[in-house]
């Protein structure tokens, strides 16, 4: 196994892995986790174990085609210490993506969010503490709450935590646990807080794939409230390269914000999708707003860029969106089976 950054006493570690490493990726059958596993296989020599409970949000298909001698899937719950313990013991590093991830679901039923995002993270932290295994915690910009539309500020690593939804509060709780385990127990962990991801394999409950698939199926996109809420979009490949940069070169105990300067209002994203399909830009269904709907997220990612030399590859949102639309057009067999149930859930809430 490889020499690991962060072994020993020094908190600052800037050496990369120099041999193949064994990496445990939790939630690796979900949207961002599976894209990260593909990134690892394509760009590193790492051996990967995916630990995933295979919830409704996962897709084994997203891991198809990966080399069996480098990637294996273990089906299990991160909150189950008996499952987690041996997998952590055999790993050089854990990259923790597993979570309940959808804000709207957290408003209908917060319990699994507390269980997976907080208790699950606690179980992983106890295991990496026992085995002195490097840990990277994947989190979200939503822990910082929201910004006003006319505010010039963006989130930085120093922005105070002020989560709005049960989802973001559970992610904030998990971030606090990680920091406490670093400080109290010397766990070798880093944290990243990323903005909204888009790209292939994203569940159709989420904004961009929902609207693309609504239009493909001949319906109107469905926008909450006044549609002026702003999200800071990043392609999931760029999120993956940032996490790898932090895992291999990041300083232990540090937090890095990940963003690609992709601020857009929801209505502007929907108009871009409609334009792509040659449909009128005002062909929009305005639906009930989300309770507690965060107004604007915006990331200042200067620390990641200057300290680790990271740059996003997808600088042009329209190009990344076009590639994502093409992917959903070509992969209807993957998303069609989950589409009906997802829309039935939204319809029951008037959304
Ligand atoms: P996702 O819902 O697509 O995937 C989550 C994966 O975790 C699924 O495969 C699911 O089966 C698995 N999982 C859920 N509970 C589990 C459990 N108890 N044990 C084991 N596996 C379990 O989510 P995503 O959008 O890919 O998000 C991945 C991570 O990135 C999350 O931690 C999320 O908070 C964070 N994040 C997401 C975004 C975004 O835009 N989607 C942005 C920033 C950060
Ligand atoms: O049909 C919709 N119409 C609509 O207007 C949906 C599903 C969403 N929206 C709005 C709500 C948000 O302003 O679009 C925006 C994006 O919504 P989501 O895709 O649900 O993302 P968001 O709530 O911003 O959270 C996402 O980014 C941060 C991820 O789901 C989180 O896991 C991540 O932490």
mmCIF file of C-alpha atoms and ligand atoms in Angstrom, residues 32 100-104 139-142 167 171 194-197 202 204-211 222-225 227 229-231 233 266 287 290 293-295 297 346 351, ligand 2:
data_model
loop_
_atom_site.group_PDB
_atom_site.id
_atom_site.type_symbol
_atom_site.label_atom_id
_atom_site.label_comp_id
_atom_site.label_asym_id
_atom_site.label_seq_id
_atom_site.Cartn_x
_atom_site.Cartn_y
_atom_site.Cartn_z
ATOM 1 C CA UNK A 32 -21.203 12.287 -7.147
ATOM 2 C CA UNK A 100 -29.333 11.405 2.301
ATOM 3 C CA UNK A 101 -28.929 14.312 -0.106
ATOM 4 C CA UNK A 102 -32.261 15.836 -1.146
ATOM 5 C CA UNK A 103 -33.590 18.910 0.662
ATOM 6 C CA UNK A 104 -37.217 18.309 -0.331
ATOM 7 C CA UNK A 139 -19.954 18.297 2.520
ATOM 8 C CA UNK A 140 -22.017 21.095 1.060
ATOM 9 C CA UNK A 141 -22.082 24.888 0.877
ATOM 10 C CA UNK A 142 -25.606 24.726 2.326
ATOM 11 C CA UNK A 167 -30.659 18.208 5.264
ATOM 12 C CA UNK A 171 -24.556 17.967 7.065
ATOM 13 C CA UNK A 194 -19.004 22.103 -2.554
ATOM 14 C CA UNK A 195 -21.690 23.982 -4.448
ATOM 15 C CA UNK A 196 -24.469 22.429 -6.599
ATOM 16 C CA UNK A 197 -23.256 19.633 -8.877
ATOM 17 C CA UNK A 202 -27.867 12.503 -11.119
ATOM 18 C CA UNK A 204 -34.229 12.873 -11.563
ATOM 19 C CA UNK A 205 -35.523 14.308 -8.269
ATOM 20 C CA UNK A 206 -32.813 17.006 -8.500
ATOM 21 C CA UNK A 207 -33.388 20.295 -10.333
ATOM 22 C CA UNK A 208 -31.412 19.991 -13.591
ATOM 23 C CA UNK A 209 -32.200 16.324 -14.409
ATOM 24 C CA UNK A 210 -35.819 16.848 -13.396
ATOM 25 C CA UNK A 211 -36.249 19.718 -15.840
ATOM 26 C CA UNK A 222 -41.378 23.104 -12.952
ATOM 27 C CA UNK A 223 -39.877 26.050 -11.105
ATOM 28 C CA UNK A 224 -40.390 26.792 -7.401
ATOM 29 C CA UNK A 225 -41.492 30.239 -6.200
ATOM 30 C CA UNK A 227 -37.403 31.208 -9.846
ATOM 31 C CA UNK A 229 -33.053 31.667 -6.346
ATOM 32 C CA UNK A 230 -29.406 31.365 -7.336
ATOM 33 C CA UNK A 231 -27.283 28.220 -7.256
ATOM 34 C CA UNK A 233 -23.209 25.198 -10.503
ATOM 35 C CA UNK A 266 -33.057 28.779 -11.488
ATOM 36 C CA UNK A 287 -45.172 25.627 -8.696
ATOM 37 C CA UNK A 290 -39.979 24.991 -1.099
ATOM 38 C CA UNK A 293 -36.050 27.914 0.391
ATOM 39 C CA UNK A 294 -32.466 29.244 0.481
ATOM 40 C CA UNK A 295 -32.149 32.313 -1.743
ATOM 41 C CA UNK A 297 -25.422 30.164 -2.701
ATOM 42 C CA UNK A 346 -43.837 15.924 -6.261
ATOM 43 C CA UNK A 351 -44.706 20.727 -7.018
HETATM 44 O O1 LIG B 2 -38.351 20.922 -9.496
HETATM 45 C C1 LIG B 2 -37.612 21.742 -8.926
HETATM 46 N N1 LIG B 2 -37.805 23.077 -9.147
HETATM 47 C C2 LIG B 2 -37.038 24.038 -8.571
HETATM 48 O O2 LIG B 2 -37.262 25.231 -8.806
HETATM 49 C C3 LIG B 2 -36.532 21.329 -8.052
HETATM 50 C C4 LIG B 2 -36.292 19.870 -7.792
HETATM 51 C C5 LIG B 2 -35.758 22.314 -7.495
HETATM 52 N N2 LIG B 2 -35.989 23.624 -7.729
HETATM 53 C C6 LIG B 2 -35.086 24.636 -7.161
HETATM 54 C C7 LIG B 2 -34.749 24.511 -5.705
HETATM 55 C C8 LIG B 2 -33.343 25.062 -5.654
HETATM 56 O O3 LIG B 2 -33.377 26.478 -5.601
HETATM 57 O O4 LIG B 2 -33.833 24.440 -7.854
HETATM 58 C C9 LIG B 2 -32.718 24.654 -6.980
HETATM 59 C C10 LIG B 2 -31.872 23.389 -6.912
HETATM 60 O O5 LIG B 2 -32.644 22.399 -6.244
HETATM 61 P P1 LIG B 2 -32.029 20.949 -5.871
HETATM 62 O O6 LIG B 2 -31.574 20.270 -7.105
HETATM 63 O O7 LIG B 2 -33.017 20.264 -5.007
HETATM 64 O O8 LIG B 2 -30.705 21.363 -5.094
HETATM 65 P P2 LIG B 2 -30.427 22.161 -3.727
HETATM 66 O O9 LIG B 2 -31.593 22.152 -2.833
HETATM 67 O O10 LIG B 2 -29.820 23.477 -4.107
HETATM 68 O O11 LIG B 2 -29.300 21.195 -3.086
HETATM 69 C C11 LIG B 2 -28.277 20.607 -3.929
HETATM 70 O O12 LIG B 2 -27.063 21.287 -3.794
HETATM 71 C C12 LIG B 2 -26.381 21.184 -2.558
HETATM 72 C C13 LIG B 2 -28.082 19.132 -3.575
HETATM 73 O O13 LIG B 2 -29.313 18.432 -3.728
HETATM 74 C C14 LIG B 2 -27.524 18.979 -2.192
HETATM 75 O O14 LIG B 2 -27.258 17.605 -1.917
HETATM 76 C C15 LIG B 2 -26.233 19.745 -2.106
HETATM 77 O O15 LIG B 2 -25.758 19.711 -0.809
#
